[in-house]
Tab-separated table of C-alpha atoms in Angstrom:
chain	number	residue	atom	x	y	z
A	1	MET	CA	84.820	62.861	132.836
A	2	ASN	CA	85.075	59.652	132.595
A	3	ILE	CA	83.409	59.669	129.924
A	4	VAL	CA	84.245	57.307	126.133
A	5	VAL	CA	82.162	57.509	123.317
A	6	ASP	CA	82.362	54.667	120.950
A	7	GLY	CA	84.992	53.492	122.637
A	8	ARG	CA	87.346	55.962	120.852
A	9	TYR	CA	86.492	59.428	122.461
A	10	GLN	CA	87.210	59.958	125.922
A	11	ILE	CA	85.093	63.245	126.853
A	12	ILE	CA	87.345	65.680	128.337
A	13	LYS	CA	84.525	68.476	129.158
A	14	ARG	CA	82.078	70.139	127.463
A	15	LEU	CA	82.307	73.209	126.359
A	16	GLY	CA	78.626	74.323	124.800
A	17	LYS	CA	75.169	73.684	124.672
A	18	GLY	CA	72.844	74.899	122.167
A	19	GLY	CA	69.288	75.090	120.690
A	20	PHE	CA	69.534	71.189	119.863
A	21	ALA	CA	72.902	70.125	120.069
A	22	HIS	CA	75.861	69.996	122.701
A	23	THR	CA	79.926	69.979	122.136
A	24	TYR	CA	82.689	68.159	123.436
A	25	LEU	CA	85.882	68.129	123.695
A	26	ALA	CA	87.311	64.785	123.692
A	27	LYS	CA	90.435	62.978	122.904
A	28	ASN	CA	90.712	60.933	119.833
A	29	LEU	CA	91.883	57.658	121.653
A	30	THR	CA	91.823	55.365	118.230
A	31	ALA	CA	94.700	58.336	116.735
A	32	PRO	CA	98.317	58.628	116.879
A	33	GLY	CA	99.537	61.027	119.622
A	34	LYS	CA	95.436	61.119	120.448
A	35	PRO	CA	95.144	64.267	120.014
A	36	GLN	CA	92.441	67.192	120.717
A	37	CYS	CA	88.642	67.026	119.036
A	38	VAL	CA	85.968	68.323	119.527
A	39	VAL	CA	82.171	65.725	119.327
A	40	LYS	CA	79.363	67.407	119.148
A	41	GLN	CA	76.084	65.753	120.185
A	42	LEU	CA	72.015	65.980	119.155
A	43	ARG	CA	70.617	66.633	121.917
A	44	PRO	CA	67.612	68.752	120.665
A	45	LYS	CA	65.460	70.060	123.146
A	46	VAL	CA	62.478	69.642	121.462
A	47	GLU	CA	62.261	66.509	119.189
A	48	HIS	CA	61.741	66.974	115.336
A	49	PRO	CA	62.975	64.582	112.192
A	50	ARG	CA	63.596	67.726	110.779
A	51	MET	CA	66.421	68.135	113.604
A	52	LEU	CA	68.387	65.340	112.192
A	53	GLN	CA	68.667	65.882	108.875
A	54	LEU	CA	70.401	69.422	109.816
A	55	PHE	CA	72.190	67.766	111.942
A	56	LYS	CA	73.178	65.644	108.799
A	57	LEU	CA	73.728	68.775	106.931
A	58	GLU	CA	76.122	70.253	108.840
A	59	ALA	CA	78.638	66.751	108.841
A	60	ALA	CA	77.854	66.956	104.941
A	61	ILE	CA	78.699	71.100	104.186
A	62	LEU	CA	81.351	70.690	107.188
A	63	ALA	CA	82.847	67.919	104.420
A	64	ARG	CA	83.023	69.505	101.715
A	65	PHE	CA	84.951	72.476	103.495
A	66	LYS	CA	88.955	71.950	102.510
A	67	HIS	CA	90.297	75.206	103.957
A	68	SER	CA	93.122	76.291	106.924
A	69	GLN	CA	90.119	78.450	108.707
A	70	ILE	CA	87.553	76.365	108.959
A	71	PRO	CA	87.562	72.895	111.322
A	72	GLN	CA	88.093	70.309	109.456
A	73	GLN	CA	85.089	67.711	110.079
A	74	VAL	CA	86.795	64.171	110.616
A	75	GLU	CA	83.657	61.748	110.660
A	76	CYS	CA	79.867	61.298	112.052
A	77	PHE	CA	78.266	58.627	113.262
A	78	GLU	CA	75.645	56.830	115.774
A	79	HIS	CA	75.781	55.339	118.580
A	80	GLN	CA	73.759	54.000	121.756
A	81	GLY	CA	70.427	55.744	119.542
A	82	ASP	CA	72.574	58.982	119.771
A	83	PHE	CA	74.047	60.786	117.247
A	84	PHE	CA	77.649	62.503	116.740
A	85	MET	CA	79.854	64.595	114.632
A	86	VAL	CA	83.399	64.767	115.350
A	87	GLN	CA	85.504	68.135	114.429
A	88	ASP	CA	88.868	69.463	114.737
A	89	PHE	CA	89.562	71.463	117.620
A	90	VAL	CA	90.966	74.715	117.183
A	91	ALA	CA	93.080	75.623	119.970
A	92	GLY	CA	91.651	79.385	120.425
A	93	ASP	CA	89.894	82.216	122.034
A	94	ASP	CA	86.403	83.281	120.578
A	95	LEU	CA	86.663	86.735	119.941
A	96	SER	CA	83.673	87.537	122.846
A	97	LYS	CA	87.075	87.678	125.070
A	98	GLU	CA	88.041	89.991	123.524
A	99	PHE	CA	85.116	92.127	123.677
A	100	THR	CA	84.188	94.345	127.196
A	101	ILE	CA	82.285	96.692	126.896
A	102	GLY	CA	82.733	100.622	126.554
A	103	HIS	CA	87.023	99.026	125.479
A	104	GLN	CA	86.455	99.726	121.594
A	105	TRP	CA	88.885	98.677	118.702
A	106	SER	CA	90.250	100.828	116.002
A	107	GLU	CA	89.418	101.419	112.341
A	108	ALA	CA	92.761	99.839	111.437
A	109	LYS	CA	92.125	96.448	113.599
A	110	VAL	CA	88.838	96.127	112.468
A	111	VAL	CA	89.824	96.922	108.623
A	112	GLY	CA	92.001	93.319	109.499
A	113	PHE	CA	89.517	91.328	111.114
A	114	LEU	CA	86.557	92.619	107.847
A	115	ARG	CA	89.932	91.949	105.546
A	116	GLU	CA	90.008	88.079	107.103
A	117	MET	CA	87.201	87.224	107.836
A	118	LEU	CA	85.645	88.196	103.664
A	119	LYS	CA	88.275	86.090	102.492
A	120	VAL	CA	86.850	83.329	104.811
A	121	LEU	CA	83.368	84.013	104.386
A	122	GLY	CA	83.166	84.033	101.181
A	123	TYR	CA	85.304	81.076	100.670
A	124	VAL	CA	81.499	79.807	102.254
A	125	HIS	CA	79.946	81.469	99.783
A	126	GLN	CA	81.619	80.069	97.123
A	127	LYS	CA	80.621	76.662	98.480
A	128	GLN	CA	76.908	77.010	98.365
A	129	ALA	CA	76.251	77.425	101.875
A	130	ILE	CA	75.386	80.544	104.156
A	131	HIS	CA	76.440	80.682	107.783
A	132	ARG	CA	73.541	82.176	109.474
A	133	ASP	CA	75.205	82.650	112.650
A	134	ILE	CA	77.919	85.170	111.939
A	135	LYS	CA	78.814	86.722	115.584
A	136	PRO	CA	82.189	87.164	117.952
A	137	ALA	CA	81.758	83.858	119.560
A	138	ASN	CA	81.730	81.738	116.480
A	139	ILE	CA	84.686	83.228	115.668
A	140	ILE	CA	87.927	81.909	117.144
A	141	ARG	CA	91.956	83.539	117.295
A	142	ARG	CA	94.052	80.529	117.264
A	143	TRP	CA	96.550	80.817	119.738
A	144	ASP	CA	99.206	79.014	117.878
A	145	ASP	CA	98.914	81.750	114.382
A	146	GLY	CA	97.242	83.981	115.648
A	147	GLN	CA	94.585	83.598	112.388
A	148	LEU	CA	91.072	83.839	112.919
A	149	CYS	CA	88.830	80.602	112.201
A	150	LEU	CA	85.141	80.066	111.696
A	151	ILE	CA	83.122	77.683	114.126
A	152	ASP	CA	79.755	76.494	114.660
A	153	PHE	CA	77.612	75.529	111.199
A	154	GLY	CA	74.714	74.061	113.067
A	155	ALA	CA	72.525	76.875	111.630
A	156	VAL	CA	74.015	76.794	107.974
A	157	GLN	CA	71.796	76.737	104.322
A	158	ASP	CA	72.698	74.695	101.859
A	159	LEU	CA	72.175	76.090	98.316
A	160	GLY	CA	73.869	72.974	96.693
A	161	GLY	CA	70.570	71.664	95.474
A	162	ASP	CA	69.584	69.904	99.379
A	163	SER	CA	66.563	69.896	100.040
A	164	VAL	CA	65.972	69.879	103.570
A	165	THR	CA	63.577	72.606	105.047
A	166	PRO	CA	65.976	75.460	106.598
A	167	ASN	CA	64.792	76.186	110.101
A	168	PRO	CA	63.478	80.362	109.687
A	169	VAL	CA	64.055	80.615	113.246
A	170	VAL	CA	68.465	80.888	113.582
A	171	GLY	CA	70.835	83.450	114.661
A	172	THR	CA	71.671	85.415	117.129
A	173	PRO	CA	68.796	88.617	118.134
A	174	GLY	CA	71.118	91.690	116.959
A	175	TYR	CA	73.233	89.997	114.592
A	176	HIS	CA	70.797	88.320	111.859
A	177	PRO	CA	69.117	90.581	109.245
A	178	PRO	CA	65.299	90.727	109.058
A	179	GLU	CA	64.894	88.342	106.762
A	180	GLN	CA	66.154	85.708	107.975
A	181	LEU	CA	63.239	85.139	109.565
A	182	ASN	CA	61.570	85.550	107.449
A	183	GLY	CA	63.564	81.689	106.255
A	184	ALA	CA	64.702	83.707	103.150
A	185	ALA	CA	68.560	84.492	104.222
A	186	ASN	CA	70.872	84.671	101.316
A	187	PHE	CA	74.956	85.860	101.273
A	188	SER	CA	74.341	89.060	101.839
A	189	SER	CA	72.820	87.914	105.277
A	190	ASP	CA	76.567	87.083	106.554
A	191	ILE	CA	77.861	89.970	105.369
A	192	TYR	CA	75.359	91.912	107.152
A	193	ALA	CA	76.013	90.097	110.291
A	194	LEU	CA	79.806	89.988	109.660
A	195	GLY	CA	78.375	93.999	109.473
A	196	MET	CA	77.158	94.074	112.938
A	197	THR	CA	80.010	92.297	114.673
A	198	ALA	CA	82.500	95.373	113.474
A	199	ILE	CA	80.276	97.673	114.688
A	200	GLN	CA	80.300	95.689	118.201
A	201	PHE	CA	84.285	95.784	118.636
A	202	LEU	CA	83.828	99.809	117.266
A	203	THR	CA	81.410	101.327	119.331
A	204	GLY	CA	82.217	98.619	122.519
A	205	GLN	CA	78.500	97.982	122.641
A	206	TYR	CA	76.515	94.721	122.203
A	207	PRO	CA	74.087	95.252	118.837
A	208	LEU	CA	71.408	94.490	121.150
A	209	HIS	CA	72.287	97.919	123.074
A	210	LEU	CA	72.236	99.818	120.027
A	211	PRO	CA	69.003	102.503	119.233
A	212	LYS	CA	67.626	102.161	116.190
A	213	ASN	CA	66.143	104.668	113.573
A	214	GLU	CA	63.234	104.402	111.728
A	215	ALA	CA	64.195	102.238	108.962
A	216	LYS	CA	64.973	99.611	111.383
A	217	GLU	CA	68.643	100.727	111.244
A	218	VAL	CA	71.298	100.875	114.112
A	219	ILE	CA	72.586	104.362	114.663
A	220	TRP	CA	76.108	103.641	115.900
A	221	ARG	CA	77.899	106.701	113.614
A	222	ASP	CA	78.516	108.486	116.664
A	223	LEU	CA	80.612	106.325	118.682
A	224	ALA	CA	82.967	105.164	116.865
A	225	SER	CA	86.123	107.484	115.834
A	226	ILE	CA	86.635	106.655	112.283
A	227	SER	CA	86.602	107.558	108.427
A	228	ASP	CA	83.919	108.541	106.442
A	229	ARG	CA	84.799	105.842	104.655
A	230	LEU	CA	84.423	102.928	106.544
A	231	ALA	CA	81.756	104.634	108.068
A	232	THR	CA	80.358	104.432	104.970
A	233	ILE	CA	81.255	100.322	104.019
A	234	LEU	CA	79.787	98.982	107.659
A	235	GLU	CA	76.070	101.250	106.658
A	236	GLN	CA	76.134	99.380	103.400
A	237	MET	CA	77.138	95.931	105.031
A	238	THR	CA	74.202	96.450	107.385
A	239	ARG	CA	71.311	97.182	105.354
A	240	VAL	CA	68.601	96.319	106.650
A	241	ASP	CA	66.801	95.635	103.393
A	242	ASP	CA	68.760	93.182	101.386
A	243	ILE	CA	68.276	94.843	98.447
A	244	GLU	CA	70.188	97.464	99.018
A	245	ARG	CA	73.886	95.775	100.677
A	246	TYR	CA	76.547	94.245	100.059
A	247	ASP	CA	75.799	91.255	97.706
A	248	SER	CA	78.859	89.395	98.201
A	249	THR	CA	82.184	89.626	100.174
A	250	THR	CA	84.550	90.029	96.893
A	251	ALA	CA	81.888	93.627	96.069
A	252	VAL	CA	83.064	94.582	100.409
A	253	LEU	CA	86.703	92.980	99.966
A	254	VAL	CA	86.826	96.159	97.177
A	255	ASP	CA	85.596	98.856	98.750
A	256	LEU	CA	87.924	97.502	101.847
A	257	GLU	CA	91.188	97.696	99.542
A	258	ARG	CA	90.190	101.426	98.465
A	259	LEU	CA	91.087	102.311	102.312
A	260	PRO	CA	94.453	104.172	102.527
A	261	ILE	CA	95.429	101.411	105.128
A	262	GLU	CA	97.756	98.491	105.003
A	263	THR	CA	98.023	94.991	106.691
A	264	ASP	CA	101.087	94.212	108.608
A	265	GLY	CA	102.914	90.894	109.303
A	266	ASP	CA	100.252	90.943	112.380
A	267	SER	CA	97.325	90.627	110.701
A	268	GLN	CA	96.607	94.102	111.935
A	269	VAL	CA	96.187	96.814	109.915
A	270	ARG	CA	98.142	100.154	110.484
A	271	SER	CA	98.592	103.169	108.870
A	272	PRO	CA	100.154	106.260	109.620
A	273	GLN	CA	97.011	108.654	109.312
A	274	PHE	CA	95.692	106.100	112.546
A	275	MET	CA	98.674	105.678	114.104
A	276	ASP	CA	98.308	107.146	117.846
A	277	THR	CA	101.474	109.261	119.498
A	278	GLU	CA	101.921	106.468	121.742
A	279	SER	CA	102.899	104.548	118.367
A	280	ARG	CA	104.400	106.957	116.623
A	281	ASP	CA	106.727	107.532	119.478
A	282	ARG	CA	107.963	104.229	120.181
A	283	GLN	CA	108.388	104.389	116.412
A	284	LEU	CA	110.669	107.259	116.169
A	285	THR	CA	112.860	105.919	119.868
A	286	THR	CA	113.577	102.802	117.865
A	287	SER	CA	114.547	104.466	114.992
A	288	ARG	CA	117.472	106.411	117.121
A	289	ILE	CA	118.099	103.440	118.889
A	290	MET	CA	118.737	101.723	115.398
A	291	ALA	CA	121.155	104.644	113.784
A	292	ILE	CA	122.877	105.417	116.888
A	293	ALA	CA	123.663	100.864	116.850
A	294	VAL	CA	124.685	101.205	113.253
A	295	LEU	CA	127.780	104.799	114.641
A	296	ILE	CA	128.307	103.041	117.185
A	297	GLY	CA	128.780	100.191	115.098
A	298	LEU	CA	131.032	101.860	112.019
A	299	GLY	CA	133.214	103.640	114.752
A	300	PHE	CA	134.006	100.081	115.863
A	301	ILE	CA	134.935	98.797	112.398
A	302	SER	CA	137.148	101.992	111.944
A	303	THR	CA	138.960	101.472	114.828
A	304	ALA	CA	139.667	97.812	114.505
A	305	THR	CA	140.629	98.896	111.239
A	306	ILE	CA	143.252	101.502	112.271
A	307	VAL	CA	144.605	98.328	115.064
A	308	ASN	CA	144.970	95.876	112.910
A	309	ARG	CA	146.875	98.228	110.041
A	310	ILE	CA	149.261	99.099	112.799
A	311	PRO	CA	151.438	95.335	113.059
A	312	LEU	CA	151.686	95.924	109.075
A	313	VAL	CA	153.628	99.464	109.770
A	314	GLN	CA	155.331	97.850	112.203
A	315	ASN	CA	156.756	94.818	110.138
A	316	SER	CA	157.318	97.289	107.539
A	317	VAL	CA	159.983	99.549	109.306
A	318	GLY	CA	161.108	96.140	110.629
A	319	ALA	CA	161.864	94.661	107.537
A	320	SER	CA	163.357	98.037	105.747
A	321	MET	CA	165.746	98.223	109.281
A	322	VAL	CA	167.000	94.702	108.265
A	323	ASP	CA	166.851	95.276	104.503
A	324	ARG	CA	169.668	98.402	105.314
């Protein structure tokens, strides 16, 4: 695509098309090294003055964020009657690409995912914002360090006193809770969506494909091999009645920390009781190899010491003979 917006941003390709905006991968021609960035163009399917307000609201909220796992907003401007917003580009793959129907994440991996995302989401809530569209496609695993990044704040709601009336019809079916459709989203609404995302990874099934009980809550427990303690946490995260749900990310993290699972250096969670046989065998084999290497090393050192001492003994004998 040979399109340059405002003489500064060269469009490379389109990344996505939503209900009221298109996003493009672009090059910033005026910045040193011409780094890649994301250009978001306001293109609503239905023209409405509130769409522009919401677009500007997203830019204003992103400008408040200074978090390494949330793309930074570069600028927002008008060009030839169209409105654009420029953000940092996150090089990575969104989690929808890690999902395959029938493939189930381990309990350890899901706990690691929850711990990391709850901290990012907690930051968003501290800034008095509700994301309102948490789902695998809006979470990117960055290539260079493996960290998870939260993207696409197009449905964001500001609780910090902004007068813009939020659009109640936002979110993605299967992930958003009932109160969100009524325009009454709160912090626990994001917690619900994150819980549904975790359930999707645990069961290997899309949320919309899961059956529901009389209370309209998804039935999933028999589809995942996890501990009762984690199941209890996820059930409270995804209660239909938001009064029964966790009211903060901190509360969820407190319960997760009580699980007997530790996080390793790859930001994934491992625990002896959840480690499969192959992993244990691999660890034992590695340990044996290291032990053998140490013994060989010690043997080599001992041999080298004996060899090095032989000339000294011979020299001592020679010296004694000369003295005689």
